[in-house]
CSV table of C-alpha atoms and ligand atoms in Angstrom, one decimal:
chain,number,residue,atom,x,y,z
X,1,MET,CA,-15.6,-7.5,-20.1
X,2,LEU,CA,-12.4,-5.7,-20.9
X,3,THR,CA,-12.2,-4.4,-17.3
X,4,ASP,CA,-12.0,-8.0,-16.0
X,5,LEU,CA,-8.7,-8.7,-17.8
X,6,THR,CA,-5.5,-8.9,-15.8
X,7,ILE,CA,-2.6,-6.7,-16.9
X,8,THR,CA,-0.9,-9.8,-18.3
X,9,GLU,CA,-3.9,-10.7,-20.4
X,10,ALA,CA,-4.5,-7.1,-21.5
X,11,ARG,CA,-0.9,-6.8,-22.6
X,12,ASP,CA,-1.3,-9.8,-24.9
X,13,GLY,CA,-4.7,-8.5,-26.2
X,14,LEU,CA,-3.2,-5.1,-27.1
X,15,ARG,CA,-0.3,-6.7,-28.9
X,16,GLU,CA,-2.5,-9.0,-30.8
X,17,LYS,CA,-4.8,-6.1,-31.7
X,18,ARG,CA,-7.9,-7.7,-30.2
X,19,PHE,CA,-8.8,-4.3,-28.8
X,20,SER,CA,-7.1,-0.9,-28.7
X,21,ALA,CA,-5.7,1.1,-25.7
X,22,VAL,CA,-8.5,3.6,-26.3
X,23,ASP,CA,-11.1,0.7,-26.0
X,24,LEU,CA,-9.4,-0.5,-22.8
X,25,THR,CA,-9.2,3.0,-21.3
X,26,MET,CA,-12.7,4.0,-22.3
X,27,ALA,CA,-14.0,0.8,-20.6
X,28,HIS,CA,-12.3,1.8,-17.4
X,29,LEU,CA,-13.4,5.4,-17.6
X,30,GLN,CA,-17.0,4.2,-18.0
X,31,ALA,CA,-16.7,1.9,-15.0
X,32,ILE,CA,-15.4,4.8,-13.0
X,33,GLU,CA,-18.3,7.0,-14.1
X,34,ALA,CA,-20.8,4.3,-13.1
X,35,LEU,CA,-19.3,3.2,-9.8
X,36,ASN,CA,-17.1,6.0,-8.4
X,37,PRO,CA,-20.0,8.1,-7.1
X,38,ARG,CA,-20.7,5.2,-4.7
X,39,LEU,CA,-17.2,3.9,-4.0
X,40,ASN,CA,-15.4,7.3,-3.8
X,41,ALA,CA,-12.2,5.6,-4.8
X,42,PHE,CA,-10.9,8.5,-6.9
X,43,ILE,CA,-10.4,12.0,-5.8
X,44,THR,CA,-9.5,13.2,-9.3
X,45,VAL,CA,-10.3,11.5,-12.6
X,46,SER,CA,-8.0,12.7,-15.4
X,47,HIS,CA,-10.3,11.7,-18.3
X,48,SER,CA,-8.9,13.7,-21.1
X,49,GLN,CA,-5.3,13.1,-20.2
X,50,ALA,CA,-6.1,9.3,-20.1
X,51,VAL,CA,-7.6,9.4,-23.6
X,52,ASP,CA,-4.6,11.3,-24.9
X,53,GLN,CA,-2.2,8.8,-23.4
X,54,ALA,CA,-4.3,5.9,-24.8
X,55,ARG,CA,-4.1,7.4,-28.3
X,56,ALA,CA,-0.3,7.7,-28.0
X,57,ALA,CA,-0.2,4.1,-26.8
X,58,ASP,CA,-2.2,2.9,-29.8
X,59,ALA,CA,0.3,4.8,-32.0
X,60,ALA,CA,3.2,3.1,-30.3
X,61,LEU,CA,1.6,-0.3,-30.6
X,62,ALA,CA,0.9,0.3,-34.3
X,63,GLY,CA,4.5,1.4,-34.8
X,64,GLY,CA,5.9,-1.7,-33.0
X,65,GLN,CA,7.2,0.4,-30.2
X,66,ALA,CA,5.3,-1.1,-27.3
X,67,ARG,CA,7.0,-1.1,-23.9
X,68,ALA,CA,6.2,-3.1,-20.7
X,69,LEU,CA,3.0,-1.2,-19.9
X,70,THR,CA,1.9,0.4,-23.2
X,71,GLY,CA,-1.8,0.9,-23.0
X,72,ILE,CA,-2.4,-0.4,-19.5
X,73,PRO,CA,-4.8,1.9,-17.5
X,74,LEU,CA,-3.7,2.4,-13.9
X,75,ALA,CA,-4.8,4.4,-10.9
X,76,ILE,CA,-2.3,6.5,-8.9
X,77,LYS,CA,-2.5,7.1,-5.1
X,78,ASP,CA,-3.0,10.8,-4.5
X,79,LEU,CA,0.3,10.8,-2.5
X,80,PHE,CA,2.4,10.6,-5.8
X,81,CYS,CA,3.1,14.0,-7.3
X,82,THR,CA,1.8,14.1,-10.9
X,83,ALA,CA,2.8,17.0,-13.1
X,84,GLY,CA,-0.1,19.2,-13.8
X,85,VAL,CA,-2.6,17.0,-12.0
X,86,LYS,CA,-3.9,17.9,-8.5
X,87,THR,CA,-2.2,16.0,-5.7
X,88,THR,CA,-3.9,16.3,-2.3
X,89,ALA,CA,-2.4,13.5,-0.1
X,90,GLY,CA,-6.0,13.2,1.1
X,91,SER,CA,-5.6,16.4,3.0
X,92,LYS,CA,-7.5,19.7,2.9
X,93,ILE,CA,-4.2,21.5,3.4
X,94,LEU,CA,-3.0,20.4,-0.1
X,95,ALA,CA,-6.5,20.9,-1.8
X,96,PRO,CA,-5.2,23.4,-4.3
X,97,PHE,CA,-1.8,21.8,-4.9
X,98,VAL,CA,-0.9,21.0,-8.5
X,99,PRO,CA,2.7,19.7,-8.6
X,100,PRO,CA,5.0,21.1,-11.4
X,101,TYR,CA,6.9,17.8,-11.4
X,102,GLU,CA,6.3,14.1,-11.7
X,103,SER,CA,7.4,11.6,-9.0
X,104,THR,CA,10.1,9.2,-10.1
X,105,VAL,CA,7.8,6.1,-9.7
X,106,THR,CA,5.0,7.6,-11.8
X,107,ALA,CA,7.6,8.9,-14.4
X,108,ASN,CA,8.9,5.3,-14.6
X,109,LEU,CA,5.3,4.0,-15.3
X,110,LEU,CA,4.7,6.7,-17.9
X,111,ARG,CA,8.1,5.9,-19.6
X,112,ASP,CA,6.8,2.3,-19.9
X,113,GLY,CA,3.6,3.4,-21.6
X,114,ALA,CA,1.1,3.2,-18.7
X,115,ILE,CA,-2.1,5.3,-18.8
X,116,PHE,CA,-3.2,7.2,-15.7
X,117,LEU,CA,-6.9,7.2,-15.0
X,118,GLY,CA,-6.7,9.5,-12.0
X,119,LYS,CA,-5.7,9.9,-8.4
X,120,THR,CA,-7.1,7.7,-5.7
X,121,ASN,CA,-8.5,8.5,-2.3
X,122,MET,CA,-6.5,7.8,0.8
X,123,ASP,CA,-6.2,8.4,4.5
X,124,GLU,CA,-4.9,11.9,5.1
X,125,PHE,CA,-1.2,11.9,4.6
X,126,ALA,CA,-1.4,8.1,4.6
X,127,MET,CA,-2.1,8.0,8.3
X,128,GLY,CA,-4.8,5.4,8.9
X,129,SER,CA,-6.0,1.9,8.3
X,130,SER,CA,-9.5,2.5,7.0
X,131,ASN,CA,-9.6,5.5,4.7
X,132,MET,CA,-11.8,7.2,7.3
X,133,THR,CA,-9.3,10.0,7.9
X,134,SER,CA,-9.5,11.3,4.3
X,135,ALA,CA,-10.6,14.9,3.9
X,136,TYR,CA,-12.4,13.7,0.8
X,137,GLY,CA,-14.8,11.3,2.5
X,138,PRO,CA,-14.7,7.6,3.2
X,139,VAL,CA,-14.1,4.9,0.5
X,140,GLU,CA,-16.4,1.9,0.1
X,141,ASN,CA,-15.0,-1.6,-0.1
X,142,PRO,CA,-16.7,-3.3,-3.1
X,143,TRP,CA,-16.9,-6.5,-1.0
X,144,LYS,CA,-20.0,-7.2,1.2
X,145,ARG,CA,-20.7,-9.5,4.1
X,146,ARG,CA,-22.5,-12.5,2.8
X,147,GLN,CA,-25.4,-12.3,5.3
X,148,ASP,CA,-25.7,-8.5,5.4
X,149,ASN,CA,-25.3,-6.4,2.3
X,150,THR,CA,-26.3,-3.2,4.1
X,151,ALA,CA,-23.1,-2.7,6.1
X,152,VAL,CA,-20.6,-0.5,4.2
X,153,LEU,CA,-17.2,-2.0,4.8
X,154,VAL,CA,-13.9,-0.1,4.7
X,155,PRO,CA,-11.3,-0.9,2.0
X,156,GLY,CA,-8.5,-0.7,4.6
X,157,GLY,CA,-5.9,2.1,4.4
X,158,SER,CA,-4.2,4.1,3.8
X,159,SER,CA,-4.1,3.1,0.1
X,160,GLY,CA,-7.9,2.3,0.3
X,161,GLY,CA,-8.9,4.2,-2.9
X,162,SER,CA,-6.3,2.3,-4.9
X,163,ALA,CA,-7.5,-1.1,-3.5
X,164,SER,CA,-11.2,-0.3,-3.9
X,165,ALA,CA,-10.6,0.8,-7.5
X,166,VAL,CA,-8.6,-2.3,-8.5
X,167,ALA,CA,-11.1,-4.7,-6.7
X,168,ALA,CA,-14.1,-3.0,-8.4
X,169,ARG,CA,-12.3,-3.2,-11.9
X,170,LEU,CA,-12.1,0.6,-12.2
X,171,ALA,CA,-8.3,0.2,-12.9
X,172,MET,CA,-6.1,-2.7,-13.8
X,173,GLY,CA,-3.6,-1.9,-11.1
X,174,ALA,CA,-2.6,0.9,-8.8
X,175,THR,CA,0.2,2.5,-7.0
X,176,GLY,CA,0.2,2.5,-3.2
X,177,THR,CA,2.6,3.4,-0.4
X,178,ASP,CA,3.3,1.3,2.7
X,179,THR,CA,4.7,2.9,5.8
X,180,GLY,CA,3.2,0.5,8.3
X,181,GLY,CA,1.0,-1.7,6.1
X,182,SER,CA,-0.9,0.6,3.8
X,183,ILE,CA,-0.4,-1.5,0.7
X,184,ARG,CA,-0.7,-5.0,2.3
X,185,GLN,CA,-3.7,-4.4,4.6
X,186,PRO,CA,-6.0,-2.8,2.0
X,187,ALA,CA,-4.9,-5.6,-0.4
X,188,SER,CA,-5.9,-8.1,2.2
X,189,PHE,CA,-9.2,-6.3,2.8
X,190,CYS,CA,-10.1,-6.1,-0.9
X,191,GLY,CA,-9.0,-9.6,-2.1
X,192,LEU,CA,-5.9,-8.3,-3.9
X,193,VAL,CA,-2.1,-8.6,-4.2
X,194,GLY,CA,-0.2,-5.9,-2.4
X,195,VAL,CA,3.6,-5.6,-2.8
X,196,LYS,CA,5.8,-3.7,-0.4
X,197,PRO,CA,9.3,-4.0,-1.9
X,198,THR,CA,12.6,-3.6,0.0
X,199,TYR,CA,13.3,-0.1,1.4
X,200,GLY,CA,15.2,1.8,-1.3
X,201,ARG,CA,13.9,-0.3,-4.2
X,202,CYS,CA,11.3,2.3,-5.4
X,203,SER,CA,12.3,6.0,-5.2
X,204,ARG,CA,10.5,8.2,-2.7
X,205,TRP,CA,11.2,11.3,-4.8
X,206,GLY,CA,8.0,13.2,-5.5
X,207,VAL,CA,6.0,11.0,-3.1
X,208,VAL,CA,4.5,13.2,-0.3
X,209,ALA,CA,6.5,12.2,2.8
X,210,PHE,CA,4.9,10.6,5.8
X,211,ALA,CA,7.7,8.9,7.7
X,212,SER,CA,10.8,8.9,5.4
X,213,SER,CA,12.6,5.9,6.9
X,214,LEU,CA,9.5,3.8,6.7
X,215,ASP,CA,7.8,4.9,3.4
X,216,HIS,CA,7.8,2.3,0.6
X,217,PRO,CA,6.0,2.8,-2.8
X,218,GLY,CA,4.7,-0.4,-4.4
X,219,PRO,CA,1.9,-1.8,-6.5
X,220,ILE,CA,-1.6,-3.2,-5.8
X,221,THR,CA,-2.9,-5.6,-8.4
X,222,ARG,CA,-5.3,-8.6,-8.9
X,223,THR,CA,-2.6,-11.2,-9.5
X,224,VAL,CA,1.0,-11.8,-8.4
X,225,ARG,CA,2.3,-11.7,-11.9
X,226,ASP,CA,0.6,-8.3,-12.4
X,227,GLY,CA,2.3,-7.1,-9.2
X,228,ALA,CA,5.7,-8.3,-10.6
X,229,ILE,CA,5.1,-6.4,-13.9
X,230,LEU,CA,4.3,-3.2,-12.1
X,231,LEU,CA,7.1,-3.4,-9.6
X,232,GLY,CA,9.5,-4.1,-12.4
X,233,SER,CA,8.5,-0.8,-13.9
X,234,MET,CA,8.3,1.3,-10.7
X,235,ALA,CA,11.6,0.1,-9.2
X,236,GLY,CA,15.1,1.3,-10.0
X,237,HIS,CA,17.9,3.5,-8.7
X,238,ASP,CA,17.2,7.2,-8.5
X,239,PRO,CA,20.0,9.7,-7.8
X,240,LYS,CA,17.3,12.2,-6.6
X,241,ASP,CA,16.5,10.0,-3.5
X,242,ALA,CA,19.6,9.5,-1.3
X,243,THR,CA,18.1,6.3,0.2
X,244,SER,CA,17.4,4.8,-3.3
X,245,ALA,CA,19.5,1.6,-3.7
X,246,ALA,CA,21.8,1.2,-6.7
X,247,VAL,CA,20.8,-2.4,-7.1
X,248,ALA,CA,19.8,-3.9,-10.5
X,249,VAL,CA,16.1,-4.7,-10.9
X,250,PRO,CA,15.7,-8.4,-11.6
X,251,ASP,CA,13.1,-10.0,-13.8
X,252,TYR,CA,10.3,-10.3,-11.3
X,253,GLU,CA,7.9,-11.8,-13.7
X,254,ALA,CA,10.2,-14.7,-14.4
X,255,ALA,CA,10.6,-15.2,-10.6
X,256,CYS,CA,6.9,-15.9,-10.3
X,257,ALA,CA,7.5,-19.2,-12.2
X,258,ARG,CA,10.3,-20.4,-10.0
X,259,SER,CA,10.0,-23.8,-8.2
X,260,LEU,CA,9.9,-23.9,-4.4
X,261,LYS,CA,11.8,-27.1,-4.2
X,262,GLY,CA,14.4,-26.9,-1.4
X,263,LEU,CA,13.2,-23.5,-0.2
X,264,ARG,CA,12.9,-23.2,3.6
X,265,ILE,CA,9.8,-21.3,4.8
X,266,GLY,CA,9.8,-20.0,8.4
X,267,ILE,CA,6.6,-19.8,10.5
X,268,PRO,CA,7.2,-17.2,13.2
X,269,LYS,CA,5.4,-18.2,16.4
X,270,GLU,CA,5.0,-14.6,17.6
X,271,TYR,CA,2.5,-13.9,14.8
X,272,ARG,CA,0.0,-16.3,16.4
X,273,SER,CA,-1.9,-13.6,18.3
X,274,ASP,CA,-4.5,-14.5,21.0
X,275,GLY,CA,-7.4,-12.7,19.4
X,276,MET,CA,-6.8,-14.1,15.9
X,277,PRO,CA,-10.1,-15.4,14.4
X,278,ALA,CA,-10.1,-19.2,14.1
X,279,GLU,CA,-10.7,-19.0,10.3
X,280,THR,CA,-7.7,-16.7,9.8
X,281,GLU,CA,-5.6,-19.2,11.8
X,282,ALA,CA,-7.0,-22.1,9.7
X,283,LEU,CA,-6.2,-20.3,6.5
X,284,TRP,CA,-2.6,-19.7,7.7
X,285,GLN,CA,-2.3,-23.5,8.3
X,286,GLN,CA,-3.8,-24.1,4.9
X,287,GLY,CA,-1.0,-21.8,3.5
X,288,ILE,CA,1.6,-23.8,5.3
X,289,ASP,CA,0.2,-27.0,3.8
X,290,TRP,CA,0.1,-25.5,0.3
X,291,LEU,CA,3.8,-24.5,0.5
X,292,ARG,CA,4.8,-27.9,1.8
X,293,ALA,CA,2.9,-29.5,-1.1
X,294,ALA,CA,4.8,-27.2,-3.5
X,295,GLY,CA,8.1,-28.6,-2.3
X,296,ALA,CA,9.1,-26.2,0.5
X,297,ASP,CA,10.4,-27.2,3.9
X,298,ILE,CA,8.5,-25.6,6.8
X,299,VAL,CA,10.5,-24.5,9.8
X,300,ASP,CA,9.3,-23.0,13.1
X,301,VAL,CA,11.2,-19.7,13.8
X,302,SER,CA,11.1,-17.0,16.4
X,303,LEU,CA,11.2,-13.3,16.0
X,304,PRO,CA,11.3,-12.4,19.7
X,305,HIS,CA,10.9,-8.6,19.4
X,306,THR,CA,7.7,-8.8,17.3
X,307,LYS,CA,5.6,-7.5,20.3
X,308,TYR,CA,7.6,-4.3,20.3
X,309,GLY,CA,6.9,-3.6,16.7
X,310,LEU,CA,3.7,-1.6,17.1
X,311,PRO,CA,4.8,0.6,20.0
X,312,THR,CA,8.1,1.2,18.2
X,313,TYR,CA,6.3,2.2,15.0
X,314,TYR,CA,3.9,4.5,16.7
X,315,ILE,CA,6.9,6.5,18.1
X,316,VAL,CA,9.2,6.5,15.0
X,317,ALA,CA,6.4,7.2,12.5
X,318,PRO,CA,4.8,10.2,14.3
X,319,ALA,CA,8.3,11.6,15.1
X,320,GLU,CA,9.2,11.6,11.4
X,321,ALA,CA,5.8,12.8,10.4
X,322,SER,CA,5.8,15.8,12.7
X,323,SER,CA,9.1,16.8,11.1
X,324,ASN,CA,7.9,16.2,7.5
X,325,LEU,CA,4.6,18.0,8.1
X,326,ALA,CA,6.4,21.2,9.3
X,327,ARG,CA,6.6,22.3,5.7
X,328,TYR,CA,2.9,22.9,5.5
X,329,ASP,CA,2.9,26.3,6.9
X,330,GLY,CA,0.6,28.2,4.5
X,331,VAL,CA,3.6,29.9,2.9
X,332,ARG,CA,5.0,27.4,0.4
X,333,PHE,CA,2.5,24.7,-0.3
X,334,GLY,CA,-1.2,24.4,-0.6
X,335,SER,CA,-3.9,26.3,1.3
X,336,ARG,CA,-3.4,29.4,3.5
X,337,ARG,CA,-5.4,31.1,6.3
X,338,ASN,CA,-4.3,34.6,6.8
X,339,GLY,CA,-3.6,35.8,10.3
X,340,GLU,CA,-2.6,38.9,12.3
X,341,ASP,CA,1.1,38.0,12.1
X,342,LEU,CA,3.2,35.2,10.7
X,343,ARG,CA,2.8,32.9,13.7
X,344,ASP,CA,-1.0,33.4,13.6
X,345,LEU,CA,-1.0,32.6,9.9
X,346,TYR,CA,0.9,29.3,10.6
X,347,GLU,CA,-1.5,28.4,13.4
X,348,ARG,CA,-4.6,29.2,11.5
X,349,THR,CA,-3.4,27.4,8.4
X,350,ARG,CA,-2.4,24.2,10.2
X,351,ALA,CA,-5.5,24.2,12.5
X,352,ASP,CA,-7.8,24.5,9.6
X,353,GLY,CA,-5.9,22.3,7.1
X,354,PHE,CA,-5.0,19.2,9.2
X,355,GLY,CA,-7.6,16.7,10.4
X,356,PRO,CA,-7.7,15.2,13.9
X,357,GLU,CA,-5.5,12.1,13.2
X,358,ILE,CA,-2.8,14.4,11.7
X,359,ARG,CA,-2.9,16.7,14.7
X,360,ARG,CA,-2.7,13.6,17.0
X,361,ARG,CA,0.4,12.4,15.2
X,362,VAL,CA,2.1,15.8,15.3
X,363,LEU,CA,1.4,16.1,19.0
X,364,ILE,CA,2.9,12.6,19.6
X,365,GLY,CA,5.8,13.2,17.3
X,366,THR,CA,6.9,16.5,18.7
X,367,TYR,CA,6.5,15.1,22.3
X,368,VAL,CA,8.8,12.1,21.6
X,369,LEU,CA,11.4,14.3,19.9
X,370,SER,CA,11.3,17.0,22.7
X,371,ALA,CA,14.5,17.6,24.7
X,372,GLY,CA,13.1,16.0,27.9
X,373,TYR,CA,11.7,12.8,26.3
X,374,TYR,CA,13.9,12.1,23.4
X,375,ASP,CA,16.0,9.5,25.2
X,376,ALA,CA,13.1,7.9,26.9
X,377,TYR,CA,11.0,7.4,23.7
X,378,TYR,CA,12.7,8.2,20.3
X,379,LEU,CA,16.1,6.9,21.1
X,380,ARG,CA,14.8,3.8,22.8
X,381,ALA,CA,12.5,3.1,19.9
X,382,GLN,CA,15.4,3.4,17.5
X,383,LYS,CA,17.3,0.8,19.6
X,384,ILE,CA,14.4,-1.6,19.5
X,385,ARG,CA,14.1,-1.0,15.8
X,386,ALA,CA,17.6,-2.3,15.4
X,387,LEU,CA,16.6,-5.4,17.4
X,388,ILE,CA,13.6,-6.0,15.2
X,389,LEU,CA,15.9,-5.9,12.2
X,390,LYS,CA,18.2,-8.3,13.9
X,391,ASP,CA,15.3,-10.8,14.5
X,392,PHE,CA,14.8,-10.9,10.7
X,393,THR,CA,18.5,-11.1,9.9
X,394,ASP,CA,18.8,-14.1,12.3
X,395,ALA,CA,15.7,-15.8,11.0
X,396,PHE,CA,17.0,-15.5,7.4
X,397,THR,CA,20.1,-17.5,8.3
X,398,GLN,CA,17.7,-20.4,8.8
X,399,VAL,CA,15.0,-19.8,6.2
X,400,ASP,CA,14.5,-18.2,2.8
X,401,ALA,CA,11.1,-16.5,3.5
X,402,LEU,CA,8.5,-16.2,6.2
X,403,LEU,CA,4.7,-16.9,6.0
X,404,THR,CA,2.3,-15.0,8.3
X,405,THR,CA,-1.2,-13.6,8.1
X,406,THR,CA,-1.5,-10.0,6.8
X,407,ALA,CA,-4.1,-8.4,9.0
X,408,PRO,CA,-5.5,-9.5,12.4
X,409,THR,CA,-9.2,-9.1,11.2
X,410,ALA,CA,-11.4,-9.1,8.1
X,411,PRO,CA,-12.6,-5.8,6.8
X,412,PHE,CA,-14.8,-3.9,9.3
X,413,ALA,CA,-17.7,-1.5,8.7
X,414,GLN,CA,-17.3,2.2,8.3
X,415,GLY,CA,-17.5,3.8,11.8
X,416,GLU,CA,-16.2,0.7,13.6
X,417,ASN,CA,-12.9,0.9,15.5
X,418,MET,CA,-13.3,4.7,15.5
X,419,ASP,CA,-13.8,5.3,19.2
X,420,ASP,CA,-10.3,4.4,20.2
X,421,PRO,CA,-7.2,5.2,18.1
X,422,ILE,CA,-5.3,2.2,19.6
X,423,LYS,CA,-7.9,-0.2,18.2
X,424,MET,CA,-7.2,1.2,14.8
X,425,TYR,CA,-3.5,1.0,15.3
X,426,LEU,CA,-3.8,-2.8,16.1
X,427,ASN,CA,-4.6,-3.4,12.4
X,428,ASP,CA,-0.9,-2.9,11.7
X,429,LEU,CA,0.3,-5.6,14.2
X,430,PHE,CA,1.6,-8.0,11.5
X,431,THR,CA,2.7,-5.5,8.9
X,432,VAL,CA,4.8,-2.9,10.7
X,433,PRO,CA,7.8,-5.2,11.5
X,434,ALA,CA,8.6,-5.5,7.8
X,435,ASN,CA,8.6,-1.6,7.5
X,436,LEU,CA,10.8,-1.2,10.5
X,437,ALA,CA,13.3,-3.7,9.1
X,438,GLY,CA,12.9,-2.6,5.4
X,439,VAL,CA,12.4,-6.1,4.2
X,440,PRO,CA,10.1,-7.0,1.2
X,441,ALA,CA,6.6,-8.4,1.9
X,442,ILE,CA,3.7,-9.3,-0.2
X,443,SER,CA,0.0,-9.9,0.7
X,444,ILE,CA,-1.8,-12.5,-1.4
X,445,PRO,CA,-5.6,-13.3,-1.2
X,446,ALA,CA,-5.8,-16.8,0.3
X,447,GLY,CA,-9.5,-17.4,0.9
X,448,LEU,CA,-12.7,-16.2,2.3
X,449,ASP,CA,-13.9,-16.1,5.9
X,450,ALA,CA,-17.4,-17.2,7.1
X,451,ASN,CA,-18.8,-13.9,6.0
X,452,GLY,CA,-17.5,-14.3,2.5
X,453,LEU,CA,-14.8,-11.7,3.0
X,454,PRO,CA,-11.3,-12.0,1.7
X,455,VAL,CA,-8.4,-12.9,4.0
X,456,GLY,CA,-4.7,-12.3,3.0
X,457,LEU,CA,-1.5,-14.2,3.8
X,458,GLN,CA,1.8,-12.4,4.0
X,459,VAL,CA,5.2,-13.6,2.6
X,460,ILE,CA,8.2,-11.7,3.9
X,461,GLY,CA,11.7,-12.1,2.4
X,462,ARG,CA,15.4,-11.0,2.6
X,463,PRO,CA,16.3,-7.5,1.7
X,464,PHE,CA,16.4,-7.2,-2.2
X,465,ASP,CA,15.2,-10.7,-2.6
X,466,GLU,CA,11.7,-9.9,-3.9
X,467,GLU,CA,12.2,-12.7,-6.4
X,468,THR,CA,11.8,-15.4,-3.7
X,469,VAL,CA,8.9,-13.5,-2.2
X,470,PHE,CA,7.2,-13.5,-5.7
X,471,ALA,CA,7.9,-17.2,-6.2
X,472,VAL,CA,6.3,-18.1,-2.8
X,473,SER,CA,3.4,-15.7,-3.4
X,474,ALA,CA,2.7,-17.2,-6.8
X,475,ALA,CA,2.7,-20.7,-5.3
X,476,ILE,CA,0.1,-19.6,-2.7
X,477,GLU,CA,-1.9,-17.9,-5.5
X,478,ASN,CA,-1.9,-21.1,-7.6
X,479,ALA,CA,-2.9,-23.3,-4.7
X,480,ALA,CA,-5.6,-20.9,-3.4
X,481,SER,CA,-7.1,-20.4,-6.9
X,482,PHE,CA,-8.9,-17.4,-5.5
X,483,THR,CA,-11.7,-16.6,-8.0
X,484,ALA,CA,-14.3,-15.0,-5.7
X,485,LEU,CA,-15.6,-11.6,-6.9
X,486,PRO,CA,-16.5,-8.6,-4.8
X,487,ALA,CA,-20.3,-8.1,-4.5
X,488,ILE,CA,-20.1,-5.1,-6.9
X,489,ARG,CA,-18.8,-7.4,-9.7
X,490,ALA,CA,-20.8,-10.5,-8.7
X,491,GLY,CA,-24.0,-8.5,-9.4
X,492,HIS,CA,-25.3,-8.0,-5.8
N,501,LIG,N1,-2.0,2.3,9.5
N,501,LIG,C1,-0.6,2.8,9.7
N,501,LIG,C2,-0.6,4.2,10.2
N,501,LIG,O1,-1.7,4.8,10.3
N,501,LIG,C3,0.2,2.6,8.4
N,501,LIG,C4,-0.1,3.6,7.4
N,501,LIG,C5,0.7,3.5,6.2
N,501,LIG,O2,1.3,2.4,6.0
N,501,LIG,N2,0.9,4.6,5.5
N,501,LIG,O3,0.4,4.8,10.4
């Protein structure tokens, strides 16, 4: 089936004229039509635009003008502004918002010939780990527990629609954003590769802001090489984003083939949490053995401030979110509820437009930034953030990359972990430190647990050294030879 091809394979097939971009796009649009009513992975399907783009791609291919992604059908998280295509951020407050501009990352993908199938579902404003906070309904994970195919599992979040779509073969790859784990955790939950590059590698311009100092756009794909291809297109300096880095984008695809001989890989002892399932721990050990067999030296390291990562994140992220969300006042963007006076209009608009998780974050954020508590919470969190960065800087004097697990658990069922927000926040235990430090990290599917559900391992690297992270990730992928298919594609 055309939808089973990787991006790498499809690129070759298109160039060798084995099929056309229209064939490839139609195959994906048909898969979306068949499965999206169940999965709810897409909020918007841009059918006619995708067909137009595919025709243009075929013309470029015929004229010998193919670029890196010409004819490759992708899904775009509904946090990226797409010119003329509704962009909701998973929120009711942005339900009517049609951006007049294109985000830099999606513009880069279009420049390289990609086809956009539509916009994917997500936790509201990217706040969540399960996709359960979306105003557009929950997303289904195409994987099922081996013994129980009745439980509907979450795809993770917040880029859950992107992950579900790529796992179910509704798109060849997708964009995501990762503020505390939202690319890597859904990738781990859906048996995919999730790439969070270095902070500043991909422009945030035109991406609806959650927590600006933590937000990282990146790709979700089925293979490491596909992730390298997409990141190569998405990345690059952008003068419109003041935090975008003027650093040349290397050839990530070539980096996937690098040898690990002589590389030192650190195993941080603080990532061995008490409640970690035995199988996850066993898979981590398996990963260590694979890397040793590939020629790397394994070194035990310590990142002593790891335990402060989660509390620090849940102060800094809501603080920035409360400030970023202030712009949704019913006057400039999205939906409006009229009121008796301006203040009443603001209050009605925001009370009606924001879901409960957003309201919780705004309350926490404004509290920790308030005059009386700023020093006790926000300022202290910023100091701890600096120590977390220093942990990584120190570790990287001894090792070239770190290997950890991605998520503390396998995918859970819809409705689970919903009674207590702290339980949901615990999903982010192993992913938030890399956001606080801005260092690159990739989640790779490493194996299945006893329920037949995917488990991911995480590789973390030095700032702007995604190449080493890709090389180590590719070595894990080769050793794991993860070929299991989600239930929806395995025919049950
Ligand atoms: N789950 C985390 C949160 O709710 C991270 C989300 C993200 O990375 N966007 O904040």
